[in-house]
Short mmCIF file of C-alpha atoms and ligand atoms in Angstrom, two decimals:
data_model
loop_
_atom_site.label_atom_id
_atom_site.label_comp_id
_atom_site.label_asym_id
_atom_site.label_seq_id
_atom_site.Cartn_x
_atom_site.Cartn_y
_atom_site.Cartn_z
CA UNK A 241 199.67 62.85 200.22
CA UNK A 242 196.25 62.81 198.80
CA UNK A 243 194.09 65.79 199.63
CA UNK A 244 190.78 65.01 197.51
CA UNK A 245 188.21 65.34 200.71
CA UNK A 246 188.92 68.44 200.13
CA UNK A 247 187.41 68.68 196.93
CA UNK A 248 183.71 68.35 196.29
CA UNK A 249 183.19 65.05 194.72
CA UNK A 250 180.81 66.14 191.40
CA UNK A 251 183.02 64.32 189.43
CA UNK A 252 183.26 60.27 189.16
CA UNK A 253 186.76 60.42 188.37
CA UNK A 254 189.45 57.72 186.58
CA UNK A 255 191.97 56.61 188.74
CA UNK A 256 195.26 58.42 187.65
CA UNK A 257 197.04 61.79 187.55
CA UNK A 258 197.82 63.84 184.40
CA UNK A 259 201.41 65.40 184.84
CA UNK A 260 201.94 66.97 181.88
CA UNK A 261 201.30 67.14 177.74
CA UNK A 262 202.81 67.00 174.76
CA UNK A 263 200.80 67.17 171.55
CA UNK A 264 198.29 64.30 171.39
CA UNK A 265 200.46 62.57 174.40
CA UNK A 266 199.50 62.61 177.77
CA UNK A 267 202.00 61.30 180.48
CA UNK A 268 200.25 60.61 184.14
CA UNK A 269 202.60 60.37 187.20
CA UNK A 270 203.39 57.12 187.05
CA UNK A 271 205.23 58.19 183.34
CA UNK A 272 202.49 56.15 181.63
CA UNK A 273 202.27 58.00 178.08
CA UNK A 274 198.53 57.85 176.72
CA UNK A 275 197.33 58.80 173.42
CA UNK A 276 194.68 61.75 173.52
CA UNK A 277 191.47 61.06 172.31
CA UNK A 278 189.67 63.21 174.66
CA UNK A 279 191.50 66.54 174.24
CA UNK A 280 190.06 67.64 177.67
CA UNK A 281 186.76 67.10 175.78
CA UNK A 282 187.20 68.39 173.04
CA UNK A 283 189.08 72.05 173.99
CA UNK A 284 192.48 71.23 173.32
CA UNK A 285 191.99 71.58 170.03
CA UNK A 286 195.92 72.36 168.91
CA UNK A 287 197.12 69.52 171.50
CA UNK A 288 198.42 70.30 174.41
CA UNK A 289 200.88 73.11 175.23
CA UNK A 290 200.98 74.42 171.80
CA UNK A 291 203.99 76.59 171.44
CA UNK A 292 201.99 78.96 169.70
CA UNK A 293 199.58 79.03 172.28
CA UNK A 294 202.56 78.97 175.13
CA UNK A 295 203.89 81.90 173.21
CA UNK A 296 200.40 84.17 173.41
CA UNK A 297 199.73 83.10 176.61
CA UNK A 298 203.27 83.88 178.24
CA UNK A 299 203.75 87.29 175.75
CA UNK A 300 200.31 88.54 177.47
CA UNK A 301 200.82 87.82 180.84
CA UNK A 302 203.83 89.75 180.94
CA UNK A 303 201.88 92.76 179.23
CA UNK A 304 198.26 92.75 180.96
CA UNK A 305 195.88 90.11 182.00
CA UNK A 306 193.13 91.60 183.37
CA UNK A 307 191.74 95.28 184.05
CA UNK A 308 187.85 94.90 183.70
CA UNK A 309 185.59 95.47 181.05
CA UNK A 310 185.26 99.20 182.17
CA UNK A 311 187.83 99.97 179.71
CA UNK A 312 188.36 99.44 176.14
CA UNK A 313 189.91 96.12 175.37
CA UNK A 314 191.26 95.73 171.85
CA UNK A 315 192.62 91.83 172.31
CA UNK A 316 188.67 91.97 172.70
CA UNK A 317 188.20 93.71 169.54
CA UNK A 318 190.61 91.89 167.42
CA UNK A 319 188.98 88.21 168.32
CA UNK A 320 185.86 89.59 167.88
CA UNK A 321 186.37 90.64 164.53
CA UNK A 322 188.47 87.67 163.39
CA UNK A 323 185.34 85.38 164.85
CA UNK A 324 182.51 87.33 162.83
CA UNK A 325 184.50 87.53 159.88
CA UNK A 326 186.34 84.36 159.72
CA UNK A 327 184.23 82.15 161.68
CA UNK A 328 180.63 82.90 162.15
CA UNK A 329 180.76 84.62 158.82
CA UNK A 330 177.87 86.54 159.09
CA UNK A 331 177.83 90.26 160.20
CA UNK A 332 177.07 90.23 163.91
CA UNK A 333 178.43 91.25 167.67
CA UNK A 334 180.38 89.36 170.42
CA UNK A 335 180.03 88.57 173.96
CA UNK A 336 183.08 87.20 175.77
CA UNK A 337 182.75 85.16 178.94
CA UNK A 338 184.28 82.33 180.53
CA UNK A 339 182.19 79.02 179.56
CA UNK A 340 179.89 77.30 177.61
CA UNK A 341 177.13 77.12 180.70
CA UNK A 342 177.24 81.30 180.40
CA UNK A 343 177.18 81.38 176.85
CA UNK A 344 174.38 79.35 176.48
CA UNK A 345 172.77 81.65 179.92
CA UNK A 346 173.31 84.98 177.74
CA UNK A 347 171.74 83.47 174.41
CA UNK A 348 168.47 82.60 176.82
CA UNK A 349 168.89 86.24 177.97
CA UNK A 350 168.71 87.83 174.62
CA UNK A 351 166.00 85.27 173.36
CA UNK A 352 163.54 86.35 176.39
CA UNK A 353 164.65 90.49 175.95
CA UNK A 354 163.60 89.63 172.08
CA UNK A 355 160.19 88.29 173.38
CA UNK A 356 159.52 91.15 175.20
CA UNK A 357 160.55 93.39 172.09
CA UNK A 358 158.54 91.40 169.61
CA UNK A 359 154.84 89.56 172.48
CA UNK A 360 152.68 87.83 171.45
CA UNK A 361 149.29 88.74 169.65
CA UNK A 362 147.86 89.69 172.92
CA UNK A 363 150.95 91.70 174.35
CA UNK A 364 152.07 89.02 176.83
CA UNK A 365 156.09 88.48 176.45
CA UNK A 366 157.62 85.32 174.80
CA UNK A 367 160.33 83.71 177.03
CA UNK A 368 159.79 79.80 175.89
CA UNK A 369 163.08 78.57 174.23
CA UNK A 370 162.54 74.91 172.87
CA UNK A 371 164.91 72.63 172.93
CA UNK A 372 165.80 68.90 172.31
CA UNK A 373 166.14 65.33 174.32
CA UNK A 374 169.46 64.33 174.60
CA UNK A 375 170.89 67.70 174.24
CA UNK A 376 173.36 69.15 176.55
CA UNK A 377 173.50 72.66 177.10
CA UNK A 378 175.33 72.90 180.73
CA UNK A 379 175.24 73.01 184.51
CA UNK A 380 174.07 76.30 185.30
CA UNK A 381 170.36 77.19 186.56
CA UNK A 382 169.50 78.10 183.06
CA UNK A 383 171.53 76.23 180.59
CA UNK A 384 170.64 73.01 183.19
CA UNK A 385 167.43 73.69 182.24
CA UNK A 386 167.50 74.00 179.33
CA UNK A 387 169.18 70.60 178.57
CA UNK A 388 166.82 68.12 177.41
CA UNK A 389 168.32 65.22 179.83
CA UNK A 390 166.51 64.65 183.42
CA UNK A 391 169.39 63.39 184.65
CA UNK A 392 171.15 66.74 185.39
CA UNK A 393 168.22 68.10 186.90
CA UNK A 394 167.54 65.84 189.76
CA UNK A 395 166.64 67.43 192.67
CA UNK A 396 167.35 70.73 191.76
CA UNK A 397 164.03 71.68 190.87
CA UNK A 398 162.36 73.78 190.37
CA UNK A 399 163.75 74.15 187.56
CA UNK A 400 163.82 77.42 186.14
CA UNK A 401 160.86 78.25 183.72
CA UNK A 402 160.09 78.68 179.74
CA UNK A 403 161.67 75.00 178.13
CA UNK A 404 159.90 72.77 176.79
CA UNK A 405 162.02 69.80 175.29
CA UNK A 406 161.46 67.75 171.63
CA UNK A 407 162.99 64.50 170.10
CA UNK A 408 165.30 65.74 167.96
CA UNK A 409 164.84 65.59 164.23
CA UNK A 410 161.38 64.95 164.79
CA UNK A 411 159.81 68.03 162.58
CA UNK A 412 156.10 67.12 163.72
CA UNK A 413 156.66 67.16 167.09
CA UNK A 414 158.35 70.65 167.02
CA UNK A 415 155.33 71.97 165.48
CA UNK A 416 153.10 70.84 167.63
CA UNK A 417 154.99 72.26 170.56
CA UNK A 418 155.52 76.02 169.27
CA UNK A 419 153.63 78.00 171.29
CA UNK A 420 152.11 82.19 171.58
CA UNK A 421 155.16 81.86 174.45
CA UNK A 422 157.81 80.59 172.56
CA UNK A 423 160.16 82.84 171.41
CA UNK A 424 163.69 80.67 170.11
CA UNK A 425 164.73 77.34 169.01
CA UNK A 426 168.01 76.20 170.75
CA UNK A 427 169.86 73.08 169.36
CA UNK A 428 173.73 71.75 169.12
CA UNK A 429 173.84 70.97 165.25
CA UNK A 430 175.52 67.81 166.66
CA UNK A 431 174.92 66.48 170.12
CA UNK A 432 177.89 65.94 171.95
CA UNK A 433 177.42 64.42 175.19
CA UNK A 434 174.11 62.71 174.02
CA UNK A 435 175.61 60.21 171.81
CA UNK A 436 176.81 62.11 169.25
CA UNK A 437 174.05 62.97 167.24
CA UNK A 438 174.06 64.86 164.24
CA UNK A 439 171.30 67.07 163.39
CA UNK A 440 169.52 66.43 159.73
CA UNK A 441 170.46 68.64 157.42
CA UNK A 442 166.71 68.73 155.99
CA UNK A 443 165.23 69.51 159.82
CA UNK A 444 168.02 71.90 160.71
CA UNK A 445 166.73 73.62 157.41
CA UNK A 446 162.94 73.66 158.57
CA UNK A 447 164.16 74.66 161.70
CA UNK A 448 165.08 77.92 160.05
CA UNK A 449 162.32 77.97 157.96
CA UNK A 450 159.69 77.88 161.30
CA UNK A 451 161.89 80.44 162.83
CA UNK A 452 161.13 82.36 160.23
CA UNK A 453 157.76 81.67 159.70
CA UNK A 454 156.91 82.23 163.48
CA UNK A 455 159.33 85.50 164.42
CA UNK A 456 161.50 82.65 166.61
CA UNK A 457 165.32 83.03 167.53
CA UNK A 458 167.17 80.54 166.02
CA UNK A 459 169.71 79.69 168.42
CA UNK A 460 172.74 77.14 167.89
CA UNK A 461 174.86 76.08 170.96
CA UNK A 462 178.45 75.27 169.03
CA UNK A 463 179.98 74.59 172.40
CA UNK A 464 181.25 71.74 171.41
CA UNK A 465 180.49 71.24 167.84
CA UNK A 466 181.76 74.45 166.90
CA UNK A 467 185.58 76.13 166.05
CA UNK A 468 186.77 73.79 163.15
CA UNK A 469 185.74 70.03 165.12
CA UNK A 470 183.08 69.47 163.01
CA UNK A 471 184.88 69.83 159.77
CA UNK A 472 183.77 73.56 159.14
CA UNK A 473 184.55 76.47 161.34
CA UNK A 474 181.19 75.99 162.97
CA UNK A 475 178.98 72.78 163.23
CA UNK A 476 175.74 73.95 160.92
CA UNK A 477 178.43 75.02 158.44
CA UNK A 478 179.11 71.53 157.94
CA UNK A 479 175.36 70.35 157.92
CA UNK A 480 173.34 72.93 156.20
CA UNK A 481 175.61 76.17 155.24
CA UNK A 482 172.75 78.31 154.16
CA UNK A 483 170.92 78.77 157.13
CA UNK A 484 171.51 82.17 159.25
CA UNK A 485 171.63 81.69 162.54
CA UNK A 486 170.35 84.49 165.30
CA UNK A 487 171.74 83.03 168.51
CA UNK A 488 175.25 81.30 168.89
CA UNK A 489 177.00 80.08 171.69
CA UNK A 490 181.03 79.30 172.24
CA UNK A 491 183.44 77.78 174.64
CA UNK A 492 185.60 74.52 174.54
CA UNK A 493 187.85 74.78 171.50
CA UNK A 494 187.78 78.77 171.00
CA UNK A 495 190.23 78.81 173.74
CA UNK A 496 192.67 75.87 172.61
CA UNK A 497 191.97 74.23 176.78
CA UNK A 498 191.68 78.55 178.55
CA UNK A 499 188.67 78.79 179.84
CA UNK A 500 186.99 80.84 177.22
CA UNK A 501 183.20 81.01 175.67
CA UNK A 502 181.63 83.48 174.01
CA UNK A 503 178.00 84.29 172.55
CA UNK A 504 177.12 85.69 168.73
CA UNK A 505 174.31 87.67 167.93
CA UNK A 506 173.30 88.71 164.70
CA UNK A 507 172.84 92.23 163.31
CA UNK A 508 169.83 90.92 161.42
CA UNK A 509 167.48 93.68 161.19
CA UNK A 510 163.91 92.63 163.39
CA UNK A 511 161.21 95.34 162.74
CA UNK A 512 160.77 97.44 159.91
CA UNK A 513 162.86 100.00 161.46
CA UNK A 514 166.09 98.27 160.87
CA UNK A 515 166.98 97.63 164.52
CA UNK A 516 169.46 95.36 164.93
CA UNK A 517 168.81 92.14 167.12
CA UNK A 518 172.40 92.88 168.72
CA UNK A 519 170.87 96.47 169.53
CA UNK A 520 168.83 94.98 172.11
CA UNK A 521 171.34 93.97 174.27
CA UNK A 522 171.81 97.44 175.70
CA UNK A 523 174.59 98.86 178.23
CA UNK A 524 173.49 97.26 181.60
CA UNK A 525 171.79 94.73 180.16
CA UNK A 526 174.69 91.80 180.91
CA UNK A 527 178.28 91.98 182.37
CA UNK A 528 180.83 89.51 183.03
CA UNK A 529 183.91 90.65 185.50
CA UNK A 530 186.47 88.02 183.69
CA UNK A 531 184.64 87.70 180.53
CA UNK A 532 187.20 88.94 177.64
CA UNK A 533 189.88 89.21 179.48
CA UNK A 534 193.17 90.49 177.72
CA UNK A 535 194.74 87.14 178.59
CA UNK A 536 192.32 85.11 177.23
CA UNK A 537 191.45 86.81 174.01
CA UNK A 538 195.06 86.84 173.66
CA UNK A 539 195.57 83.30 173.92
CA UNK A 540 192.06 82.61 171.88
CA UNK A 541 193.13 84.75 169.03
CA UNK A 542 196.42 82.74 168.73
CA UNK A 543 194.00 79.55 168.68
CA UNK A 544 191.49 80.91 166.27
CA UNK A 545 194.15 82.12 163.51
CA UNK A 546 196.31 79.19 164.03
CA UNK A 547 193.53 76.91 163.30
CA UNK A 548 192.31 79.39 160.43
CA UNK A 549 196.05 79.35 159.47
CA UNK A 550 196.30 75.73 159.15
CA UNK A 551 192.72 75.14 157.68
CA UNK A 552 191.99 72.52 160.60
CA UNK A 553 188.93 72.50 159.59
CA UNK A 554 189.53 70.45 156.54
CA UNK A 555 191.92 68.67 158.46
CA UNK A 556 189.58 67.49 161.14
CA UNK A 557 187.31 66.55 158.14
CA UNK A 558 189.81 64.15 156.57
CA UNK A 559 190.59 62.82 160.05
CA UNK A 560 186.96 61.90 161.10
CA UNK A 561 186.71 60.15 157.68
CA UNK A 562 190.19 58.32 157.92
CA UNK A 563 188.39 56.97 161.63
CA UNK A 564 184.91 56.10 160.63
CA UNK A 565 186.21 53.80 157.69
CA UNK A 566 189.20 52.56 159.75
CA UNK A 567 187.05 51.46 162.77
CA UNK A 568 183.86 50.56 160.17
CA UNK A 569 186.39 48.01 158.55
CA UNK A 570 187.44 46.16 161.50
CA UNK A 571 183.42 44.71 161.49
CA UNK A 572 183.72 44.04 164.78
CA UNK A 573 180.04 42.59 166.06
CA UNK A 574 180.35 45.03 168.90
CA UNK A 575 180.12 48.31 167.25
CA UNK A 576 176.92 49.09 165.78
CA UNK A 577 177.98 52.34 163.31
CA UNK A 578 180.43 55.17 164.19
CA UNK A 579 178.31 58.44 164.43
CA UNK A 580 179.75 61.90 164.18
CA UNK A 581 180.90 64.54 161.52
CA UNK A 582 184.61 65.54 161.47
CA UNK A 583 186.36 64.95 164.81
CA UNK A 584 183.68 64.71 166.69
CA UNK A 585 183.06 61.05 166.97
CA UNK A 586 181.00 58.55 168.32
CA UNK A 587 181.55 54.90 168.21
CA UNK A 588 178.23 53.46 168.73
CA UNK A 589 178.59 50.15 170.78
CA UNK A 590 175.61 47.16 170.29
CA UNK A 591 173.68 46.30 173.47
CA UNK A 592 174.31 43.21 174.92
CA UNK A 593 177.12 42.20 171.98
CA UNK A 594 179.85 41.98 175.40
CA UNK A 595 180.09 41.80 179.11
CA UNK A 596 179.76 45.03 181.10
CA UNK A 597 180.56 44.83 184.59
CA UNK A 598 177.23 45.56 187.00
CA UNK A 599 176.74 49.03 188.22
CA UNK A 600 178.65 50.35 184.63
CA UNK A 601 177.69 51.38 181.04
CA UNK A 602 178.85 49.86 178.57
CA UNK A 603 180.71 53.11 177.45
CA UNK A 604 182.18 53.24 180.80
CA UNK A 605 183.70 50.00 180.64
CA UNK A 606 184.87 50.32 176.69
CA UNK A 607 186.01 53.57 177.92
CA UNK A 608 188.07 52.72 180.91
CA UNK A 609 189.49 49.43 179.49
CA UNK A 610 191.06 51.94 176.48
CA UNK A 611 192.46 54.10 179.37
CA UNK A 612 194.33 51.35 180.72
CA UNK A 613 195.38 50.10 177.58
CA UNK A 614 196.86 53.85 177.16
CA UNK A 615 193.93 55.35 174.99
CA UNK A 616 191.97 58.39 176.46
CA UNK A 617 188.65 58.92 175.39
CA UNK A 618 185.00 59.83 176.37
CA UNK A 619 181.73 58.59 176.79
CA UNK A 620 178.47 60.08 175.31
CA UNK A 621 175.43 58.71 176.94
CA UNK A 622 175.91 54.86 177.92
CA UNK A 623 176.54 53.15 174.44
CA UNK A 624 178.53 55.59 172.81
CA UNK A 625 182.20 56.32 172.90
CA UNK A 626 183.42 59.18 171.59
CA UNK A 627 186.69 60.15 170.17
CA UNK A 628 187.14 64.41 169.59
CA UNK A 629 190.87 64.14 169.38
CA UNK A 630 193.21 67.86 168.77
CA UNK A 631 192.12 68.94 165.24
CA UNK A 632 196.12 68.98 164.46
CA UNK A 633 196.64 65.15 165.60
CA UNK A 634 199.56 64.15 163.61
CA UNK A 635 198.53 61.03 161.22
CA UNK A 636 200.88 58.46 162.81
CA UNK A 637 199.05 59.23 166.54
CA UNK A 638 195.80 58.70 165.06
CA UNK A 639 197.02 55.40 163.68
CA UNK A 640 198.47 54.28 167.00
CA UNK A 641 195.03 55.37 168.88
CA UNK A 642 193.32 53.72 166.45
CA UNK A 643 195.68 50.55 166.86
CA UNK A 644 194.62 50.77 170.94
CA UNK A 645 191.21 51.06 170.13
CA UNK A 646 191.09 47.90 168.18
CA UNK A 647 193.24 45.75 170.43
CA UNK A 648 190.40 46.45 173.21
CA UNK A 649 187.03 46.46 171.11
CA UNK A 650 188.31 42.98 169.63
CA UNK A 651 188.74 41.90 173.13
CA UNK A 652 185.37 42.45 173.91
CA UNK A 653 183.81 38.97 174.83
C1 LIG B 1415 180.28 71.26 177.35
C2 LIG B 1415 179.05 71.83 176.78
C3 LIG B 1415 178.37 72.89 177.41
C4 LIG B 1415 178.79 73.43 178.74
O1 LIG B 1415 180.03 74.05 178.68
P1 LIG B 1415 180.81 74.41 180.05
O2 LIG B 1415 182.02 75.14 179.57
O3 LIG B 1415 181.11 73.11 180.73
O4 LIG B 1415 179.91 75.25 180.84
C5 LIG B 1415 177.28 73.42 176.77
N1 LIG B 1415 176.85 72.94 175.60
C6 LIG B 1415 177.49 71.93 174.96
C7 LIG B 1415 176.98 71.47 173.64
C8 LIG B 1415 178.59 71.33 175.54
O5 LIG B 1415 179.19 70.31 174.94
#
C-alpha cells in the first residue's frame, strides 16, 4: 500500500521504514532493531522519545500550542533566557523560528540591515556576506546561496546576490576577498555536511580579528555544530572560546528532533552611541507565524536544561574521543583519519583503498552496507562518513555501533 508518487522525490531515500524509537535503537517495520548513529542528523540529541521530552511535549499540548506571536509568549521568554545565559553566554536577543534554512535567512537579514546602518566610505550599503567551500548553510533562496557547494544550486539560478565563497582556513584568501560591500563573515565552526571539517582555532581567531578590524558581522551557523555536539554548548566554544560572536544561527539539536531553530544577536554596542546591534532589528522588521511557538519552546526548554542538567556536553566530548581512538586503532587501510570534535564525527575513508559500486560514493556504499548490517549513519560529502550519535548514547550502544562499524569497514575489499 505504498503511496510515495505522491510525495515529491527530493530525497534519494534508503530502502526501509522507521516504526518507532527507543533511545539510540531504531526498529523499522520489518522489527529490524538498528543502532542510531544518525540521530535524524544530528537533532535527536537525547535519543529518541525521551520521556522528558514526551513529558514537555504532551504537558504543553494539553495547555496551549500555538496563539501567534501577537501576544506575549513566556515559554518564549524562558528559552530565551536559559539560551543567552546558559548557552550562548554572552548578553544578547533571540529569534525563534522553525529551521536552520530560516535561521541562517534572518542572520543574512540582520547582516545586510547592519550594512545599511554602518555603508561604506562612499555611502553605498554593505550586503556581501562571505562564506566558505564546502559549507552548508541550507535549502532556502538565501541560505542556498549562501552555501559554498554548487551542487545545491543547480539550476536555480540566479542565485540570489551578495556571496562570495573562500576555501576555508585559508586566511590569505579571505583577505583578498573582503570587499567596500562586504559586510559579515558566515562560517559553521565545523562543517557538517562537507566532510566534517573543523575550523582552525588560529583562523577562526583572525576571523574575529578582521571582523573587527573591518566593522564585519561575525556570523557562526551552529546548526549543526552547535547545542552540546561539539563538546561545548556551542561549536566555537570548543575551538576558540574567546572570540564574541555577532551573528548565530540554531536548529537541529535545540529541539531534541521538533522542528525548532533560532537566531542570536548580540547586544554589542556598534556606534559610539551605544546602540545595540539587536536594536536594529526593529518591530516589522521580521516575523515568523510558527516561529516560538508555546509547544516548541516548551519541548526545547526541556531539551536545553536536560542537556545542561546532564552536562552532555562533556559527555559528547568523552564519547567522540572514546570513537576516534577506538576506530583509529583498528588501522584499517581504508580509513584515512577520523575528523570531527565531540560527537560530531567523520570517518574519513581512502580513495580507491575498496570497491565502490558504479554510479555510488564511496560514503554511500560504506554507509548503506552499515545500514544493512543494522548501523545508521550519514554521509558528509563522498569520502566521509559521519557518526553524530544522541549526546546521551549509553556506553554499551556505542560499543555495539562501534562493533557494526568494524565488522563492515574490515570487510571492505
Ligand atoms: C542542516 C543544516 C542547515 C539547514 O537546516 P534545515 O533545518 O535543514 O533548514 C544549515 N546549516 C547547517 C550547518 C546544517 O547542518
Amino acid at each position: 500500500m505504498e503511496k510515495k508518487q505522491y510525495v515529491l522525490g527530493t530525497y534519494g531515500r534508503a530502502p526501509i521504514t522507521m516504526e518507532r524509537g527507543e533511545g539510540s535503537y531504531l526498529y523499522d517495520t520489518t522489527g529490524k532493531r538498528y543502532v542510531d548513529f544518525c540521530a535524524g542528523i544530528a537533532t535527536c540529541c537525547l535519543g529518541h522519545c525521551h520521556p522528558v521530552v514526551v513529558e514537555a511535549l504532551e504537558k504543553q499540548a494539553h495547555k496551549l500550542m500555538h496563539c501567534s506571536n501577537l501576544y506575549g509568549i513566556p515559554e518564549q521568554e524562558e528559552l530565551a533566557e536559559l539560551i543567552v545565559r546558559r548557552v550562548v553566554g554572552i548578553d544578547g536577543q533571540i529569534f525563534f523560528c522553525n529551521s536552520g534554512a530560516e535561521a541562517n535567512d534572518g542572520i543574512i537579514k540582520v547582516a545586510r540591515r547592519f550594512g545599511h546602518r554602518h555603508p561604506a566610505m562612499d555611502g553605498t550599503p554593505r550586503y556581501e556576506v562571505l562564506t566558505f567551500n564546502k559549507s552548508f548553510h541550507g535549502r532556502t533562496l538565501g541560505s542556498m546561496a549562501a552555501t559554498g557547494q554548487r551542487k545545491v544550486q543547480v539550476e536555480f539560478d540566479p542565485l540570489l546576490t551578495g556571496f562570495r565563497y573562500v576555501d576555508f582556513n585559508d586566511m590569505e584568501a579571505l583577505r583578498a576577498t573582503v570587499s567596500k560591500e562586504t559586510c559579515g563573515i558566515m562560517l559553521e565552526a565545523v562543517q557538517g555536511e562537507g566532510g566534517v571539517n573543523p575550523v582552525e582555532p588560529e583562523f577562526l581567531r583572525e576571523v574575529a580579528e578582521l571582523c573587527q578590524e573591518k566593522d564585519l558581522l561575525l556570523m557562526l551557523d551552529e546548526v549543526q555544530c552547535g547545542f552540546a555536539r561539539c563538546g561545548a554548548m556551542m561549536g566555537w566554544q570548543a575551538i576558540c572560546p574567546d572570540i564574541q560572536p555577532d551573528l548565530i544561527s540554531c536548529a537541529k539539536g535545540i529541539g531534541g528532533g521538533f522542528p525548532m531553530g533560532c537566531f542570536w544577536v548580540s547586544n554589542r554596542s556598534i556606534d559610539d552611541s551605544g546602540t545595540p546591534l539587536s536594536s536594529i532589528m526593529t518591530p516589522g522588521s521580521h516575523g515568523s507565524t510558527f516561529g516560538g511557538t508555546p509547544l516548541a519552546c516548551a519541548v526545547s526548554h526541556a531539551v536545553v536544561n536536560e542537556m545542561l542538567r546532564l552536562d552532555l556536553a562533556a559527555r559528547a566530548k568523552k564519547s567522540g574521543e572514546h570513537i576516534k581512538r577506538t576506530v583509529k586503532g583498528w588501522r584499517f587501510p581504508c580509513v584515512e583519519t577520523v575528523r570531527g570534535l565531540g560527537l560530531l564525527r567523520g570517518v574519513a575513508l581512502k580513495p580507491g583503498s575498496f570497491a565502490v559500486p558504479e554510479g555510488k560514493t564511496p560514503a554511500a556504499h560504506v554507509n548503506d552496507l552499515c545500514r544493512e548490517a543494522g548501523l545508521l549513519a550519514c554521509p558528509a560529502g563522498p569520502d566521509t562518513l559521519r557518526l553524530i550519535p544522541a549526546l546521551n548514547i549509553p556506553e554499551e550502544v556505542l560499543d555495539e555501533g562501534l562493533g557494526i562499524l568494524r565488522a563492515v569497514l574490515g570487510s571492505l575489499v
